[in-house]
mmCIF file with all atom_site columns, C-alpha atoms in Angstrom:
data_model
loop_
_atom_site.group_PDB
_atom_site.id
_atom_site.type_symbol
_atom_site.label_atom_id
_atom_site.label_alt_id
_atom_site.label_comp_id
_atom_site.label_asym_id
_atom_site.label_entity_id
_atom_site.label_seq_id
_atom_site.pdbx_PDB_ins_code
_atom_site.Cartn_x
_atom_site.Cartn_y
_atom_site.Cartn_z
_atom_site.occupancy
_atom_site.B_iso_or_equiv
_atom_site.pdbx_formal_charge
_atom_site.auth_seq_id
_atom_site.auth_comp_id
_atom_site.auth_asym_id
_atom_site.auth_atom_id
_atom_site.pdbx_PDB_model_num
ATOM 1   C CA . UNK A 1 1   ? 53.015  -112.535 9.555   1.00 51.00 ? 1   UNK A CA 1
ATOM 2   C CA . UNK A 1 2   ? 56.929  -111.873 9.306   1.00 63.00 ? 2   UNK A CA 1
ATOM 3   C CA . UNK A 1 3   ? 57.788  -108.072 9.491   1.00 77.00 ? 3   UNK A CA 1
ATOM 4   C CA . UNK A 1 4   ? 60.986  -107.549 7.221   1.00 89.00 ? 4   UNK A CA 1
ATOM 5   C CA . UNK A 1 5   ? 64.229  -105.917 8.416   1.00 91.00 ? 5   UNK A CA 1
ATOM 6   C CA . UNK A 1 6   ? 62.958  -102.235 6.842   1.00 93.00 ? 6   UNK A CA 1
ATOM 7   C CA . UNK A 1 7   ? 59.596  -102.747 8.203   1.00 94.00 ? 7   UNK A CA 1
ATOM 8   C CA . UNK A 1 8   ? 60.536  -103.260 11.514  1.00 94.00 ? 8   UNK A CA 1
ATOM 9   C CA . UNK A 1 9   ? 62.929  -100.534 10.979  1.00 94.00 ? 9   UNK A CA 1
ATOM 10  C CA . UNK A 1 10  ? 60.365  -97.981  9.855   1.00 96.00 ? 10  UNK A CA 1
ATOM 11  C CA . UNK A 1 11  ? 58.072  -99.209  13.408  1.00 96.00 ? 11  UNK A CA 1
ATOM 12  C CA . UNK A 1 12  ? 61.242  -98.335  15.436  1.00 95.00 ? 12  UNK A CA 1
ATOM 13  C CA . UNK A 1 13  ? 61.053  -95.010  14.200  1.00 95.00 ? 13  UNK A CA 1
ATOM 14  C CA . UNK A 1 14  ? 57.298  -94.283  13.792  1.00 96.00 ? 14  UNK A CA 1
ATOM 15  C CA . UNK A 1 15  ? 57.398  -95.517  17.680  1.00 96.00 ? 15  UNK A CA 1
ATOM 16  C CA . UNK A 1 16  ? 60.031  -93.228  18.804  1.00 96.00 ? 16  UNK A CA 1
ATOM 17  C CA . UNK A 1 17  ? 58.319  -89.849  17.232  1.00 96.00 ? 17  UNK A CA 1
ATOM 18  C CA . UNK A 1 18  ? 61.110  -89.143  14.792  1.00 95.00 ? 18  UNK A CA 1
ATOM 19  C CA . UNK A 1 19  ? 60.444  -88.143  10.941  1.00 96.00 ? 19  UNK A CA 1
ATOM 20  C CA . UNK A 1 20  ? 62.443  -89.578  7.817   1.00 95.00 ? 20  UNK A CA 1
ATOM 21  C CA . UNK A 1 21  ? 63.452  -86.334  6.981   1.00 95.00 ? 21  UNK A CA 1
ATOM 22  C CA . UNK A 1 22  ? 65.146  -85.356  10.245  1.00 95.00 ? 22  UNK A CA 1
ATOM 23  C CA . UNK A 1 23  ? 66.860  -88.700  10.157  1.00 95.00 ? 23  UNK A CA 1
ATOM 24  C CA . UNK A 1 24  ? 68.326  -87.404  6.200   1.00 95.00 ? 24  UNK A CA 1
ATOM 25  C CA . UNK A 1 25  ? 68.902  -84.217  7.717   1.00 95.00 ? 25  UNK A CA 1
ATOM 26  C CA . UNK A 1 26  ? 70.655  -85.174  10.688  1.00 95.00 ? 26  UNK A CA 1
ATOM 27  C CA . UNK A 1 27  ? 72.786  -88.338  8.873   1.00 94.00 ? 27  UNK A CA 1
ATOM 28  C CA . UNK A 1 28  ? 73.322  -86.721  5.711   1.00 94.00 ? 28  UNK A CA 1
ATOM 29  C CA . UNK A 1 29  ? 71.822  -89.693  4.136   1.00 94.00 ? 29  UNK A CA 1
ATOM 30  C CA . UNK A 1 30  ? 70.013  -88.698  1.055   1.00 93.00 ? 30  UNK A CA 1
ATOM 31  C CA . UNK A 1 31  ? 66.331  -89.428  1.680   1.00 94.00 ? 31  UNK A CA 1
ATOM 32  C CA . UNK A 1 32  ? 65.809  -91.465  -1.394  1.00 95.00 ? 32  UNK A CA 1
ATOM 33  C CA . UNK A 1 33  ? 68.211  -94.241  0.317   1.00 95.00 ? 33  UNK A CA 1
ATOM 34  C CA . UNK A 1 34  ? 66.157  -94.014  3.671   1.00 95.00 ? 34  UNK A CA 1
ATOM 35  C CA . UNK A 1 35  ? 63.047  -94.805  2.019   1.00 95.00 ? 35  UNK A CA 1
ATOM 36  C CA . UNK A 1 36  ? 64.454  -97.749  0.083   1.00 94.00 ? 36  UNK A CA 1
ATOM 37  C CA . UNK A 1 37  ? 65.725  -99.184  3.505   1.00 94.00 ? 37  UNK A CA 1
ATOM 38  C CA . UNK A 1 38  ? 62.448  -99.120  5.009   1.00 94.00 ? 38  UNK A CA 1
ATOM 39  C CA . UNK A 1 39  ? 61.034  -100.097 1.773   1.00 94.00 ? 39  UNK A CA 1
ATOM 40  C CA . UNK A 1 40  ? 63.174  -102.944 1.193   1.00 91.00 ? 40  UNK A CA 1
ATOM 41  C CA . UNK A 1 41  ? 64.207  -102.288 -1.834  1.00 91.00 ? 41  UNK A CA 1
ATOM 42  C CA . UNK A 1 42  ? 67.795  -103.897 -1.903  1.00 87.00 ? 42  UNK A CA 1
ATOM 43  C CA . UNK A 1 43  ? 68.268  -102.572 -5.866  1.00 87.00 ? 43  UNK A CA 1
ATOM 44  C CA . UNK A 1 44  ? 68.007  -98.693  -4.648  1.00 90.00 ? 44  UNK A CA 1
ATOM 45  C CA . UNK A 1 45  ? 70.630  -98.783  -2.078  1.00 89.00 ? 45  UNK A CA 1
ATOM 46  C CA . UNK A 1 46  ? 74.153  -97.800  -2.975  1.00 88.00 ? 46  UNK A CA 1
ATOM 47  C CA . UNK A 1 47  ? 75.044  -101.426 -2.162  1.00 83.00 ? 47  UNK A CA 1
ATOM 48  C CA . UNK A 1 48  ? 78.592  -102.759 0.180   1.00 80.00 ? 48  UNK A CA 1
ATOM 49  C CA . UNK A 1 49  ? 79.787  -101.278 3.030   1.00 84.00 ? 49  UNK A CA 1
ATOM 50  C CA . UNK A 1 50  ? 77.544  -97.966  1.997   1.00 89.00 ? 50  UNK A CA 1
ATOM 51  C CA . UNK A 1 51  ? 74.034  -99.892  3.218   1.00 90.00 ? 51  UNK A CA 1
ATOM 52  C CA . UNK A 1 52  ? 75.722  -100.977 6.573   1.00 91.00 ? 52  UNK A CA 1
ATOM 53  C CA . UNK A 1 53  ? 76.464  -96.936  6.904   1.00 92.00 ? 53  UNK A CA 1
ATOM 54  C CA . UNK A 1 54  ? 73.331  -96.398  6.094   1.00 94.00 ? 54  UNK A CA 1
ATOM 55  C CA . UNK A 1 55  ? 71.784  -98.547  8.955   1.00 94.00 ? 55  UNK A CA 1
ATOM 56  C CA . UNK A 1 56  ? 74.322  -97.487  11.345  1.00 94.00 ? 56  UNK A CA 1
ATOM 57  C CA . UNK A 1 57  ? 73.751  -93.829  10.848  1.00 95.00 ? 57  UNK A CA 1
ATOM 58  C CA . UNK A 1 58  ? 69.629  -94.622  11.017  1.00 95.00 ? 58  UNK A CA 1
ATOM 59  C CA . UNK A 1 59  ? 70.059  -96.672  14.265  1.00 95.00 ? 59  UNK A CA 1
ATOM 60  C CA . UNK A 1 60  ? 72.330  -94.366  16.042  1.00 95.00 ? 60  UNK A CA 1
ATOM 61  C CA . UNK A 1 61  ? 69.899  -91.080  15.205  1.00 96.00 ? 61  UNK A CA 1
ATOM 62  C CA . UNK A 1 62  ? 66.743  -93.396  16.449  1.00 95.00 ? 62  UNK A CA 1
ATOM 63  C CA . UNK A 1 63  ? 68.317  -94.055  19.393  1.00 95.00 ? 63  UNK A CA 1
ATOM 64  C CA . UNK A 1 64  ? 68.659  -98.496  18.484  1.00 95.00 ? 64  UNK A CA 1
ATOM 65  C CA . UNK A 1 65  ? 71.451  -100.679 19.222  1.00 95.00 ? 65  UNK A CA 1
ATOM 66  C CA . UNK A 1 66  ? 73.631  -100.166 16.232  1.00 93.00 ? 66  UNK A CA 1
ATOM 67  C CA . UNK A 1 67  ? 75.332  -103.714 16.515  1.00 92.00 ? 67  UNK A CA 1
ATOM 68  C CA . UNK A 1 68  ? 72.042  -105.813 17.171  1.00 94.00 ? 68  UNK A CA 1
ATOM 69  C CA . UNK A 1 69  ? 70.203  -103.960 13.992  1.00 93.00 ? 69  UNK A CA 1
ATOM 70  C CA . UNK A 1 70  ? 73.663  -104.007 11.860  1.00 91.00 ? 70  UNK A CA 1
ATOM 71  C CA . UNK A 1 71  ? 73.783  -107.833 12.771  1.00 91.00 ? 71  UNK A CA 1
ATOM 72  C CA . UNK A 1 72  ? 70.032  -108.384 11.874  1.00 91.00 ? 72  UNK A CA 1
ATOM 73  C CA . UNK A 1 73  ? 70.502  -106.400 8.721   1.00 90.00 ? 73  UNK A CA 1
ATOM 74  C CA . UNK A 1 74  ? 73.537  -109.049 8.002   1.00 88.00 ? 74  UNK A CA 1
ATOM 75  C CA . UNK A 1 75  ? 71.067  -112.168 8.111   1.00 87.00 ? 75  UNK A CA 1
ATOM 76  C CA . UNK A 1 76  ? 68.186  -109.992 6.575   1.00 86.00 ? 76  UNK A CA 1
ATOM 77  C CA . UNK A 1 77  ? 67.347  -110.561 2.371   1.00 80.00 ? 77  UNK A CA 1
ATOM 78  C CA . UNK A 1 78  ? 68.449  -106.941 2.412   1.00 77.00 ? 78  UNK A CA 1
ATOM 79  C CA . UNK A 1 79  ? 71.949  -107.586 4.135   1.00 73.00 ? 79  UNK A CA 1
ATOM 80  C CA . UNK A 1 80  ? 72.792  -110.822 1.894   1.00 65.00 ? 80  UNK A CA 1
ATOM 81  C CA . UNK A 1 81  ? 75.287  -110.487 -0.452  1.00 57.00 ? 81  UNK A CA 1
ATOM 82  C CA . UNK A 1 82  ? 75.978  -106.745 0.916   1.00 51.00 ? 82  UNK A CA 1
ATOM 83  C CA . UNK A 1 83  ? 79.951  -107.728 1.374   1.00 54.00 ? 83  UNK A CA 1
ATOM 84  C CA . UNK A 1 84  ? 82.172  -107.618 -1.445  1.00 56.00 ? 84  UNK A CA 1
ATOM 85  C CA . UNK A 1 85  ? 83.334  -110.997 -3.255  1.00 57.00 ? 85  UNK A CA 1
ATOM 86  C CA . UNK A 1 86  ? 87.095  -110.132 -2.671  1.00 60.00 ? 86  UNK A CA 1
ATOM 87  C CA . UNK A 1 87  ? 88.122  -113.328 -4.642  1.00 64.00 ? 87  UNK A CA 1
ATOM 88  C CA . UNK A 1 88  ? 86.043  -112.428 -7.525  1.00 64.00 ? 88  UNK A CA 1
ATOM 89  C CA . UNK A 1 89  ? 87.310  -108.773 -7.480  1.00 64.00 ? 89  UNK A CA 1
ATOM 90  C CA . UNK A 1 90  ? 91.054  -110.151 -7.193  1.00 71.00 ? 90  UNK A CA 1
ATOM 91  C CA . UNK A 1 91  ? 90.426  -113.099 -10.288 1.00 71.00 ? 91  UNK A CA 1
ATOM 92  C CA . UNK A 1 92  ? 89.407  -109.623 -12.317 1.00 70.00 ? 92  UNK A CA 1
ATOM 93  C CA . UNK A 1 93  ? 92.201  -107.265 -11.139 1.00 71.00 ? 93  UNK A CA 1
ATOM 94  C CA . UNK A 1 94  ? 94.535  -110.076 -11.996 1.00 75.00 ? 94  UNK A CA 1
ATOM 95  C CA . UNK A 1 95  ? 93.293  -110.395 -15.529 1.00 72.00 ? 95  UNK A CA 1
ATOM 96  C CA . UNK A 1 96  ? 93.220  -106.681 -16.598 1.00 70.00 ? 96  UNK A CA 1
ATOM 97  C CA . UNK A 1 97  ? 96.601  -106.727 -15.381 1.00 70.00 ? 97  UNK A CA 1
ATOM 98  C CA . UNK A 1 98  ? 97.576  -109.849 -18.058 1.00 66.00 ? 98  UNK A CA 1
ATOM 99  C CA . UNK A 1 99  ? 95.649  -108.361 -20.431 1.00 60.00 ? 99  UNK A CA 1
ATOM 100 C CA . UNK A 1 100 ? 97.578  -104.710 -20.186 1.00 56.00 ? 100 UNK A CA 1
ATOM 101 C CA . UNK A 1 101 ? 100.510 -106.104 -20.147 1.00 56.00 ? 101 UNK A CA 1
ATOM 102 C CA . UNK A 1 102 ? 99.913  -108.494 -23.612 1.00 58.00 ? 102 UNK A CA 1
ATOM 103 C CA . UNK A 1 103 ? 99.054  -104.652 -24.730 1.00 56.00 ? 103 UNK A CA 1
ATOM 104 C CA . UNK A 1 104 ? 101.970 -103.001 -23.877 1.00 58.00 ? 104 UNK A CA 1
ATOM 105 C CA . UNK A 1 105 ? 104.325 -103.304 -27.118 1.00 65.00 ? 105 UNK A CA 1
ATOM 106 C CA . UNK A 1 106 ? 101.114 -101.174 -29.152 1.00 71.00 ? 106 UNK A CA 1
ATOM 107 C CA . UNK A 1 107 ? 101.775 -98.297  -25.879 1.00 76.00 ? 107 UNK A CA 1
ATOM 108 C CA . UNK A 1 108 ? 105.685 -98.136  -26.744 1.00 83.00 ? 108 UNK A CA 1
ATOM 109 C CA . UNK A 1 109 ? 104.862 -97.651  -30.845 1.00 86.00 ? 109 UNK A CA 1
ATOM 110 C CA . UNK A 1 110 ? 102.983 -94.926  -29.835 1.00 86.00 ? 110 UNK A CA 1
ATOM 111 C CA . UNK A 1 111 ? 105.542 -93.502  -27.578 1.00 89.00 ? 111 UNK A CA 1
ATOM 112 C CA . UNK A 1 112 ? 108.058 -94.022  -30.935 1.00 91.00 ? 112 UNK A CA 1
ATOM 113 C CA . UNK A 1 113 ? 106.008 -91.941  -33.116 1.00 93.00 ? 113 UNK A CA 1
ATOM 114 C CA . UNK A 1 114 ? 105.229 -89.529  -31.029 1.00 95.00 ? 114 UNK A CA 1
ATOM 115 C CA . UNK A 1 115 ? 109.043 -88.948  -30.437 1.00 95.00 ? 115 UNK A CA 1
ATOM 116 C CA . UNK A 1 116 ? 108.867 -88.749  -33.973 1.00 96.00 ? 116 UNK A CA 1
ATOM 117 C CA . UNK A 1 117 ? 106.966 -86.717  -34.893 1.00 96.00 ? 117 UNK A CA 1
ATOM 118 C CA . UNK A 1 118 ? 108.155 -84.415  -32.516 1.00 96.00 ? 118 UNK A CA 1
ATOM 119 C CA . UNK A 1 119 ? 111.594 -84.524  -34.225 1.00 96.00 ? 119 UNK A CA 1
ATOM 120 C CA . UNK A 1 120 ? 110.151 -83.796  -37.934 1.00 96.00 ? 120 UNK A CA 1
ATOM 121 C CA . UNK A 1 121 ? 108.360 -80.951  -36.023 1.00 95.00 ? 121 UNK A CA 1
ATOM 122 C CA . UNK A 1 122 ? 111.708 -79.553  -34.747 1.00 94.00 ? 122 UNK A CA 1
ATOM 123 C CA . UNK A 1 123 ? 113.340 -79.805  -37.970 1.00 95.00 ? 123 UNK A CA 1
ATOM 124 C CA . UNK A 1 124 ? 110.805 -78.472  -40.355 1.00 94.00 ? 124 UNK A CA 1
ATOM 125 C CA . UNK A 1 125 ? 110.669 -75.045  -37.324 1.00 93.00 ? 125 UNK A CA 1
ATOM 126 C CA . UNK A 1 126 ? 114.403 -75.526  -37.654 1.00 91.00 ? 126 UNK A CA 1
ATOM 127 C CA . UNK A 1 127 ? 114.645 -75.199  -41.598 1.00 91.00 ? 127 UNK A CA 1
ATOM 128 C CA . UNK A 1 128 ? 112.071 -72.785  -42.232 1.00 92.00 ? 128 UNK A CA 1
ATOM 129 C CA . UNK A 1 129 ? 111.227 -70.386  -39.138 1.00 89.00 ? 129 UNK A CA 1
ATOM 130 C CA . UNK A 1 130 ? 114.689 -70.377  -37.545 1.00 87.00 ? 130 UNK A CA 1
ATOM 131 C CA . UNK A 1 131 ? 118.083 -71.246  -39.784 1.00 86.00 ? 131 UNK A CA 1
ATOM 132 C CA . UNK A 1 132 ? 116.464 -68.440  -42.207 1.00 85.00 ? 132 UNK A CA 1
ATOM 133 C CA . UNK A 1 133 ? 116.538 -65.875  -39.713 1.00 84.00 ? 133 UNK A CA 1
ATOM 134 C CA . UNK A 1 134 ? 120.265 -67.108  -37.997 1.00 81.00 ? 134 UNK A CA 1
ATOM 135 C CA . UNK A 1 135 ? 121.416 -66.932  -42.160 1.00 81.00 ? 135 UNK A CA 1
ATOM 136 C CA . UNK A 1 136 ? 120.064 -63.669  -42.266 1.00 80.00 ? 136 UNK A CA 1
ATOM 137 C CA . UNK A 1 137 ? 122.049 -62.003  -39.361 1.00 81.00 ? 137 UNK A CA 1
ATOM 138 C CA . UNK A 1 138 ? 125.138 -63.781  -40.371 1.00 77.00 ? 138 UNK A CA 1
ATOM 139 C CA . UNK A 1 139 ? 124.883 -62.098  -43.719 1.00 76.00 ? 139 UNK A CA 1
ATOM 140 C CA . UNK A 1 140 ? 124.249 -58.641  -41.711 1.00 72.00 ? 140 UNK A CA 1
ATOM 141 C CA . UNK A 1 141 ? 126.863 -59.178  -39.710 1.00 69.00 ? 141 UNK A CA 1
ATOM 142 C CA . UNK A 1 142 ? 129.191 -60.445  -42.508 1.00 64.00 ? 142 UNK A CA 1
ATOM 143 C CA . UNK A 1 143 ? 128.068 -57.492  -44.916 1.00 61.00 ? 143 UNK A CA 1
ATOM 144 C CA . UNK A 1 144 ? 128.552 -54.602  -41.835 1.00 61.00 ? 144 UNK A CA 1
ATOM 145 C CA . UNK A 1 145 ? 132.118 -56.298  -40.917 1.00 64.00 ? 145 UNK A CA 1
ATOM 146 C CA . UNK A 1 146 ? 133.398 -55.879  -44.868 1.00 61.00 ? 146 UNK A CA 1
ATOM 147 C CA . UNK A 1 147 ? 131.516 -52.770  -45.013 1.00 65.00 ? 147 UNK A CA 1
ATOM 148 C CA . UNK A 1 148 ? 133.620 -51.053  -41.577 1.00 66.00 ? 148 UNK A CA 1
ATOM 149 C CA . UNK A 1 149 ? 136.835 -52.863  -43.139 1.00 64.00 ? 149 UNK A CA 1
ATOM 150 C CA . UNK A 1 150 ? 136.604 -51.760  -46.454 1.00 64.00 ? 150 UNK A CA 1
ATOM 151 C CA . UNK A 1 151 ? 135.674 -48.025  -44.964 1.00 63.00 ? 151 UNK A CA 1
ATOM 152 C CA . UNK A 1 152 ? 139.020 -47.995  -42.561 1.00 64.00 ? 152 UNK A CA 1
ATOM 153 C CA . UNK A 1 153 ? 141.321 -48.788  -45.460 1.00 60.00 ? 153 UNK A CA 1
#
């Protein structure tokens, strides 16, 4: 029968004395993605470049050859498909970007009315909180200027 890559893993350990949770504790890999390696359960790792972390941090605190296990992981079920499709994520970073910029004319509109609106807010604090109060010290100063003039002659 054909031990998989988490099995044999999991033997490794078992062989060498050492306890999951010392391996968590000593990696700061979360437990929950220790037993899913050894498990085999592909769908509960964090996927990427995160599960080759994973088995290099494992390997290295078991005391296995990190590139032999990080190569077998690579050929394992687990380890296929574990690198990125850079053309794929390119393709869909290039068609956000067309598709933000066929959106941009909507972004400057709302720029415009913001501006705005801003301005009809500065007028209507303009006309009614401020100009009454400047208009009201003119007068004050207007009516104490006749006041002292008329009073010196």
């Amino acid at each position: 029968m054909d031990v998989g890559f988490g099995r044999e893993l999991q033997q490794q350990r078992e062989a060498r004395g050492v306890a999951l949770e010392s391996i968590a504790s000593g990696t700061k890999v979360s437990i929950r993605y220790l037993r899913a390696l050894e498990a085999e359960k592909r769908s509960d790792l964090p996927g990427g470049v995160f599960n080759k972390g994973i088995v290099r941090s494992y390997c290295r605190y078991v005391g296995l050859e990190e590139s032999e296990w990080l190569e077998r992981f690579a050929t394992s079920e687990m380890g296929e498909g574990s690198e990125p499709d850079w053309a794929a994520f390119a393709e869909s970073v290039k068609r956000n970007r067309m598709t933000a910029g066929q959106g941009n004319g909507r972004g400057w509109w709302g720029v415009l009315m913001m501006l705005l609106g801003l301005a009809a807010l500065g007028w209507v604090v303009w006309h009614y909180a401020l100009k009454p109060r400047f208009v009201a010290q003119a007068k004050g100063t207007h009516v104490a200027m006749a006041t002292r003039s008329a009073a010196t002659h």
